[in-house]
Amino acid sequence: MNLKRHLILFMLLGAMTVTAQAQDDGKRITFTDEQGRQEEINLPQSMTTELDSLMKLYNAKLYLRPDSDCNMPDVNPVYEPEVYKDRLSRLPTVIEMPYNSIVQAFIDRYTGDLRRNVAYMLGAQNFYMPVFEEALEAYDLPLELKYLPVIESGLDPTARSHAGAVGLWQFMLSTARRYNLKVNSLVDERRDIVKSSYAAAHYLSDLYKIYNDWDLVIAAYNCGPDKINKAIRRAHGERDYWKIYPRLPQETRGYVPAFIAANYVMNYYCDHNICPLNSSLPARTDTVMVDRDIHFEQISHVLGIDMAQLEDLNPQYRRHLVNGHSELSSLRLPASLISRFIDEEDSIVAFNTKNYKPKRSEVQLPDNATYLVKKNQVERVAAKSEPAKDKVTTTTDGNDDNDSEQASSKSSSQKSTSSSSRSISKSSKSSRSSKSRKSKSKSKTTKAQHVTVKAGDTLGEIAERNHTSVKKLRQLNGIKGSNIVVGDKLRVK
């Protein structure tokens, strides 16, 4: 009986030795399962990223170098399945690391085509792993989860997936906001190394409370709980990842195997002749809180820090602008520059302000625009008025009385002239009329008159009702622009 059991086990292991077929377009793995069936699995996007794009990152350019002391041959040894299985079992992990043909396919990918990417990640982990570990420790989570960003982003803090997931931990917008990561036109905290790591740890902790199974948690992190729940329902309540595996999306089918393979290769890279890039740690950094808008170029010019380094230390700022004016915002700098920044903050803010001001705080608006006053807020409505041919149209919400008279005078001068006597008579009448209007106007201004602004009022309407102009109202009340508030008292005479 024991002989028969051992024979079955031997045959099963023999079937599991079939590895991935490299006949693909670099975006999927083709492998043969234990029943001899071929299947394709979509690779995580990080496993299709070229090393050249990763090496353009500031940290990589400045702190990562090939290790001249590592002289291993660039050959990937192939081992028996029992060797892989034994190595996985010896990893100091809480999460189970089973071995099968799918896991083998991903190990082959990492140790074969992605050898140079693994070398980069082994060097770059010195920048990021301490942050990941602190966040995971804060939520009492298994530390092997620190390798999730290896398959999520390839340790690229600027990574963006085709679906719109961003950062080292690849947060979608909805999930990011659920875990209090700010995303707006100026800031994307999914790219903030520290904040995104703590948000990811919080999310993983919540998922574990739902599933109480790390394989399902890791799969749900990739495709979302809804798709995992559907797969469980279709499997009649089965909650074993490997049993609901065929019912999962294609990329998620490879996600847990890729996670196991990432743990394997980040620990057993020497056995596959992979030389890590040699890394020197960046200078110690610290943060300072800012309550004003400051552009990276202002900081770079005054403190003499490289713009690329500022971008790398503060990847959350999308427009190179620390938007402290909106709310207190953090700025990460080399620790050696913190004191200088505090001492010279005023000079930094004042440097070339005109070029780096993100938006104008006040705009001088034309007179021919009206403003609706509703609920104590001013809304601009563009005035749409176009003079008809051979006519002069005057508007009371944009032009003053003198402008109207000049326009009328100009219009009448273009009409046919009459006899000199009529002209003189008309001129004298006009003169008397003008004097009369001036004297009336003078007598009226001697007594001040006020009106109260009501909901829906505009300066143009108030001017029209009180036989004055917008320009005059502005002069009498010291108004710049057309900002008026319901309940204000305006002098109209």
XYZ file of C-alpha atoms in Angstrom:
493
model
C 0.000 0.000 0.000
C 2.856 2.378 0.947
C 4.619 1.486 -2.301
C 1.542 2.390 -4.304
C 1.209 5.747 -2.494
C 4.863 6.581 -3.157
C 4.456 5.648 -6.818
C 1.474 8.010 -7.183
C 3.415 10.814 -5.497
C 6.403 10.231 -7.785
C 4.184 10.384 -10.876
C 2.557 13.599 -9.635
C 5.932 15.265 -9.047
C 7.033 14.116 -12.481
C 4.043 15.846 -14.060
C 4.804 19.020 -12.102
C 8.290 19.320 -13.552
C 6.891 20.615 -16.836
C 7.891 24.262 -16.989
C 6.750 27.304 -18.881
C 7.075 27.420 -22.611
C 8.828 30.646 -23.592
C 6.937 30.834 -26.863
C 4.945 33.961 -26.020
C 4.898 37.700 -26.613
C 6.436 38.529 -23.242
C 3.045 39.326 -21.678
C 1.867 35.836 -20.754
C 3.203 32.477 -19.657
C 2.217 29.223 -21.332
C 2.558 26.162 -19.138
C 1.365 22.574 -18.959
C -0.676 21.626 -15.903
C -0.673 18.314 -14.023
C -3.317 16.885 -16.352
C -1.194 17.649 -19.412
C -3.329 20.590 -20.510
C -1.713 23.777 -21.770
C -2.821 27.047 -20.233
C -1.906 30.691 -20.645
C -1.646 33.137 -17.731
C -1.287 36.887 -18.132
C 1.847 38.220 -16.473
C 1.626 41.085 -13.957
C 2.588 44.298 -15.765
C 5.739 44.652 -13.622
C 7.059 41.446 -15.189
C 6.879 43.013 -18.646
C 8.770 46.212 -17.705
C 12.123 46.811 -19.360
C 15.075 47.309 -17.014
C 16.137 50.433 -18.943
C 13.051 52.311 -17.751
C 13.746 51.325 -14.124
C 17.369 52.465 -14.339
C 16.246 55.999 -15.277
C 14.874 56.503 -11.765
C 16.933 58.964 -9.717
C 17.808 56.499 -6.943
C 18.858 53.885 -9.486
C 21.080 56.303 -11.428
C 22.710 57.731 -8.321
C 22.992 54.810 -5.919
C 22.963 51.554 -7.941
C 26.047 50.170 -9.685
C 27.027 46.730 -11.019
C 28.957 44.766 -8.403
C 32.456 44.319 -9.780
C 33.193 41.690 -7.103
C 30.381 39.425 -8.292
C 31.905 37.119 -10.908
C 29.234 34.442 -11.210
C 28.574 33.055 -14.695
C 25.472 34.454 -16.359
C 23.880 31.014 -16.524
C 20.629 29.963 -14.866
C 21.024 26.481 -13.321
C 18.010 24.181 -13.443
C 17.225 22.063 -10.379
C 14.976 19.126 -9.659
C 11.473 19.976 -8.374
C 12.370 18.597 -4.945
C 15.065 21.260 -4.599
C 12.620 24.114 -5.256
C 10.081 22.559 -2.946
C 12.639 22.196 -0.156
C 13.885 25.767 -0.541
C 10.348 27.171 -0.393
C 9.607 25.136 2.724
C 12.682 26.603 4.452
C 11.679 30.237 3.940
C 10.906 31.848 7.356
C 7.325 32.755 6.462
C 3.866 32.591 8.001
C 2.230 32.436 4.577
C 2.481 28.982 2.978
C 4.756 28.718 -0.044
C 3.600 25.618 -1.942
C 5.332 24.353 -5.050
C 3.643 23.348 -8.323
C 4.149 23.744 -12.052
C 2.629 27.256 -12.096
C 4.999 28.462 -9.360
C 7.848 26.821 -11.279
C 6.857 28.743 -14.421
C 7.152 32.049 -12.565
C 10.444 31.088 -10.901
C 11.800 30.281 -14.368
C 10.627 33.669 -15.607
C 12.322 35.578 -12.785
C 15.564 33.598 -12.951
C 15.617 33.579 -16.774
C 14.265 36.461 -18.863
C 13.964 38.826 -15.871
C 17.402 38.219 -14.346
C 18.510 41.839 -14.865
C 15.257 43.169 -13.385
C 15.810 40.973 -10.327
C 19.342 42.406 -10.005
C 17.817 45.899 -9.976
C 15.156 44.968 -7.391
C 17.763 43.343 -5.122
C 19.657 46.642 -5.098
C 16.586 48.895 -4.911
C 15.050 46.976 -2.012
C 17.486 48.790 0.278
C 15.555 52.015 -0.410
C 12.080 50.645 0.112
C 11.999 47.473 2.244
C 12.583 49.231 5.597
C 9.479 51.378 4.934
C 7.416 48.339 3.874
C 8.473 46.389 6.942
C 7.592 49.225 9.333
C 4.114 49.566 7.795
C 3.472 45.800 7.915
C 4.717 45.653 11.517
C 2.332 48.472 12.452
C -0.608 46.238 11.437
C 0.993 43.025 12.742
C 1.142 41.461 9.266
C 3.563 38.813 7.894
C 6.733 40.544 6.692
C 6.925 38.407 3.538
C 4.151 40.662 2.195
C 6.920 43.211 1.599
C 7.504 41.411 -1.706
C 4.047 42.295 -3.042
C 5.419 45.519 -4.634
C 7.965 43.351 -6.469
C 5.116 41.899 -8.534
C 2.881 44.989 -8.307
C 5.325 47.618 -9.573
C 8.783 46.047 -9.920
C 9.804 48.499 -7.130
C 9.083 51.521 -9.332
C 7.336 54.274 -7.294
C 6.195 55.992 -10.514
C 4.623 52.843 -12.012
C 1.191 53.194 -13.604
C -0.784 50.204 -14.885
C -2.976 50.070 -17.990
C -5.987 50.022 -15.645
C -4.890 53.221 -13.880
C -3.349 51.749 -10.714
C -0.459 53.910 -9.461
C 2.631 53.661 -7.260
C 4.686 50.962 -5.575
C 1.552 49.275 -4.207
C -0.559 49.954 -7.338
C -3.633 51.542 -5.774
C -6.709 52.155 -7.891
C -8.315 55.562 -7.318
C -11.383 54.287 -5.440
C -9.333 52.112 -3.061
C -6.817 54.919 -2.491
C -9.554 57.323 -1.397
C -11.102 54.666 0.846
C -7.772 54.519 2.678
C -7.369 58.310 2.906
C -4.790 58.777 0.173
C -5.348 62.190 -1.413
C -5.533 62.353 -5.198
C -6.180 65.672 -6.962
C -4.659 67.822 -9.696
C -1.589 68.652 -7.614
C -1.086 65.621 -5.348
C -1.211 61.846 -5.797
C -0.390 60.159 -2.496
C -0.469 56.747 -4.153
C 3.099 57.659 -5.135
C 4.048 58.661 -1.595
C 6.285 55.800 -0.429
C 5.392 56.041 3.264
C 1.686 56.898 3.080
C 0.939 54.328 0.375
C 2.762 51.619 2.357
C 0.680 52.234 5.465
C -2.505 52.366 3.370
C -1.555 49.037 1.738
C -0.912 47.439 5.137
C -4.298 48.701 6.349
C -6.009 47.302 3.254
C -4.289 43.899 3.599
C -5.305 43.791 7.262
C -8.943 44.444 6.325
C -8.854 41.748 3.647
C -7.505 39.206 6.117
C -10.415 39.961 8.466
C -12.727 39.012 5.580
C -11.020 35.833 4.310
C -8.739 34.629 7.110
C -6.607 33.059 4.360
C -3.469 34.707 2.956
C -3.747 33.236 -0.546
C -7.239 34.714 -0.904
C -6.044 38.012 0.603
C -3.204 38.269 -1.936
C -5.539 37.385 -4.806
C -8.138 39.920 -3.580
C -5.443 42.585 -3.381
C -4.876 42.055 -7.095
C -8.396 41.842 -8.488
C -10.607 43.102 -5.652
C -12.861 41.237 -3.181
C -15.861 41.214 -5.554
C -14.180 38.906 -8.074
C -12.889 36.610 -5.327
C -16.387 36.403 -3.834
C -17.845 35.516 -7.261
C -15.267 32.757 -7.715
C -16.125 31.373 -4.261
C -19.848 31.364 -5.074
C -19.256 29.624 -8.398
C -17.192 27.014 -6.549
C -20.143 26.415 -4.193
C -18.507 28.074 -1.217
C -15.045 26.560 -1.667
C -12.417 28.905 -0.111
C -9.180 27.178 -1.113
C -7.330 29.424 -3.610
C -6.034 26.482 -5.642
C -9.545 25.024 -5.954
C -11.193 28.283 -7.093
C -8.156 29.025 -9.282
C -9.848 28.178 -12.654
C -12.662 30.631 -11.869
C -10.343 33.615 -11.295
C -9.367 36.292 -13.863
C -6.325 35.310 -15.945
C -3.863 37.709 -14.324
C -5.055 36.818 -10.805
C -4.447 33.136 -11.545
C -0.791 33.982 -11.822
C -0.695 36.472 -8.969
C -0.267 34.113 -6.013
C 2.264 31.936 -7.929
C 4.149 35.139 -8.855
C 4.167 36.170 -5.175
C 5.614 32.794 -4.173
C 8.182 33.033 -6.989
C 9.138 36.588 -5.879
C 9.770 35.337 -2.335
C 11.864 32.514 -3.783
C 14.036 34.615 -6.104
C 14.614 37.448 -3.597
C 16.057 34.854 -1.209
C 17.746 32.292 -3.501
C 19.131 34.578 -6.244
C 22.706 33.418 -5.574
C 21.738 29.863 -6.466
C 20.732 31.158 -9.898
C 23.902 33.211 -10.468
C 22.109 36.566 -10.220
C 24.388 39.415 -9.098
C 22.490 42.177 -7.248
C 23.277 45.733 -8.236
C 25.521 47.215 -5.603
C 23.704 49.942 -3.689
C 24.928 52.762 -1.511
C 22.170 54.106 0.678
C 20.999 57.681 -0.029
C 21.763 60.389 2.505
C 19.441 60.352 5.529
C 16.235 62.272 4.880
C 13.734 64.154 7.011
C 10.483 66.035 6.455
C 9.426 69.613 7.079
C 5.832 70.887 7.050
C 5.037 73.736 4.658
C 2.091 76.156 4.846
C 2.734 78.003 1.563
C 2.882 77.051 -2.105
C 6.487 76.351 -3.082
C 7.712 75.106 -6.463
C 10.520 72.531 -6.651
C 12.553 74.893 -8.843
C 12.463 77.579 -6.141
C 13.822 75.059 -3.620
C 16.375 73.745 -6.120
C 17.686 77.231 -6.947
C 18.043 78.517 -3.379
C 19.225 75.300 -1.674
C 21.222 73.935 -4.622
C 19.494 70.538 -4.580
C 19.010 68.579 -7.808
C 15.449 68.772 -9.204
C 15.519 65.021 -9.937
C 16.332 64.324 -6.295
C 13.406 66.481 -5.147
C 11.120 64.555 -7.504
C 12.410 61.223 -6.198
C 12.008 62.238 -2.551
C 8.546 63.739 -3.140
C 6.927 61.703 -5.946
C 3.416 62.534 -4.686
C 3.547 66.100 -6.096
C 2.320 65.850 -9.665
C 3.182 69.417 -10.795
C 6.428 69.899 -8.828
C 4.454 72.109 -6.455
C 4.178 71.642 -2.693
C 0.658 72.982 -2.186
C 0.993 74.203 1.394
C -1.483 77.026 0.761
C -4.335 74.490 0.522
C -3.316 72.627 3.680
C -0.195 71.907 5.693
C 1.945 69.725 3.385
C 5.089 67.675 3.951
C 8.317 68.152 2.032
C 11.031 65.491 2.238
C 14.635 66.689 1.976
C 18.094 65.369 2.797
C 18.444 65.808 6.574
C 21.441 68.107 6.025
C 19.203 70.653 4.239
C 16.328 70.814 6.729
C 17.845 73.612 8.851
C 18.769 75.644 5.766
C 15.250 75.291 4.391
C 13.748 76.584 7.660
C 16.193 79.519 7.785
C 15.708 80.471 4.132
C 12.045 79.597 3.606
C 11.053 83.232 2.989
C 13.784 83.606 0.353
C 12.686 80.356 -1.304
C 9.043 81.456 -1.474
C 10.031 84.906 -2.786
C 12.391 83.584 -5.472
C 11.103 84.398 -8.973
C 7.514 84.252 -7.693
C 6.016 85.474 -10.959
C 7.255 82.400 -12.881
C 6.250 79.800 -10.301
C 2.902 81.128 -9.073
C 0.540 78.234 -9.925
C -2.597 80.312 -10.292
C -3.559 83.983 -10.194
C -5.274 85.027 -6.986
C -6.938 88.055 -8.583
C -7.847 88.808 -12.188
C -8.939 92.220 -13.483
C -12.195 91.552 -15.285
C -13.721 93.618 -18.111
C -16.580 96.002 -17.362
C -18.960 94.259 -19.748
C -19.316 91.203 -17.534
C -22.192 90.671 -15.138
C -22.110 88.845 -11.820
C -24.943 86.970 -10.195
C -25.135 87.147 -6.421
C -26.551 83.924 -4.985
C -26.019 82.428 -1.538
C -23.197 84.887 -0.807
C -21.151 83.658 -3.761
C -20.292 85.473 -6.959
C -20.671 83.695 -10.279
C -19.454 85.223 -13.469
C -21.765 85.233 -16.450
C -20.224 86.520 -19.659
C -22.237 89.370 -21.120
C -23.396 88.518 -24.612
C -24.262 91.736 -26.389
C -23.365 92.633 -29.954
C -24.161 96.071 -31.363
C -26.453 96.016 -34.403
C -25.347 97.720 -37.614
C -25.843 101.523 -37.793
C -27.086 101.540 -34.202
C -25.376 102.197 -30.915
C -26.410 99.914 -28.042
C -25.428 101.073 -24.588
C -25.283 98.745 -21.584
C -25.684 99.956 -18.023
C -23.722 97.103 -16.490
C -20.464 97.952 -18.222
C -20.179 101.599 -19.402
C -20.597 104.874 -17.545
C -22.849 107.802 -18.567
C -20.041 109.784 -20.203
C -19.169 106.844 -22.425
C -22.828 106.581 -23.487
C -23.004 110.263 -24.404
C -19.800 110.056 -26.408
C -21.088 107.018 -28.285
C -24.413 108.719 -29.042
C -22.623 111.881 -30.128
C -20.371 109.916 -32.444
C -23.344 108.094 -33.933
C -25.305 111.273 -34.583
C -22.292 112.926 -36.203
C -22.280 110.187 -38.823
C -25.810 110.995 -39.942
C -26.714 113.592 -42.624
C -25.970 117.220 -41.720
C -28.599 119.957 -41.736
C -28.425 123.673 -42.419
C -26.052 125.880 -40.453
C -28.907 127.699 -38.673
C -30.427 124.439 -37.530
C -26.971 123.265 -36.487
C -26.427 126.426 -34.401
C -29.921 126.133 -32.901
C -29.334 122.449 -32.143
C -25.940 123.244 -30.709
C -27.287 125.892 -28.349
C -30.122 123.593 -27.248
C -27.615 120.807 -26.664
C -25.435 123.163 -24.635
C -28.369 124.295 -22.481
C -29.487 120.676 -22.086
C -25.983 119.629 -21.050
C -25.740 122.412 -18.474
C -29.162 121.475 -17.148
C -28.159 117.809 -16.760
C -24.929 118.774 -15.016
C -26.698 121.023 -12.544
C -29.294 118.335 -11.823
C -26.542 115.757 -11.362
C -24.696 118.138 -9.017
C -27.770 118.750 -6.904
C -28.495 115.021 -6.677
C -25.010 114.080 -5.503
C -25.237 116.457 -2.602
C -27.538 113.968 -0.827
C -26.093 110.439 -0.479
C -28.399 107.511 -1.273
C -27.874 103.839 -0.412
C -29.467 100.564 -1.458
C -29.218 97.064 0.043
C -27.955 94.247 -2.187
C -30.603 91.531 -2.669
C -30.271 87.957 -3.891
C -29.857 87.888 -7.680
C -28.638 91.494 -7.894
C -25.773 92.465 -10.186
C -23.865 95.747 -10.307
C -25.335 96.341 -13.764
C -28.931 95.927 -12.538
C -28.365 98.112 -9.491
C -26.781 100.794 -11.701
C -29.699 100.664 -14.139
C -32.354 100.877 -11.409
C -30.657 103.900 -9.877
C -29.819 105.722 -13.120
C -26.066 105.479 -12.695
C -23.215 103.405 -14.073
C -21.189 100.412 -12.918
C -18.066 102.560 -13.004
C -19.686 105.160 -10.728
C -20.845 102.455 -8.294
C -17.306 101.105 -8.078
C -15.910 104.596 -7.395
C -18.508 105.401 -4.714
C -18.084 102.098 -2.891
C -14.406 101.315 -3.457
C -15.238 98.087 -5.311
C -12.587 96.334 -7.378
C -14.044 93.991 -9.958
C -17.737 93.261 -9.358
C -17.734 91.330 -6.098
C -20.849 92.200 -4.078
C -22.501 90.274 -1.263
C -26.164 89.916 -0.338
C -27.005 92.312 2.534
C -24.278 94.862 1.736
C -25.315 98.522 1.570
C -24.129 100.273 -1.602
C -24.008 104.012 -2.129
C -25.668 104.834 -5.450
C -25.673 108.666 -5.379
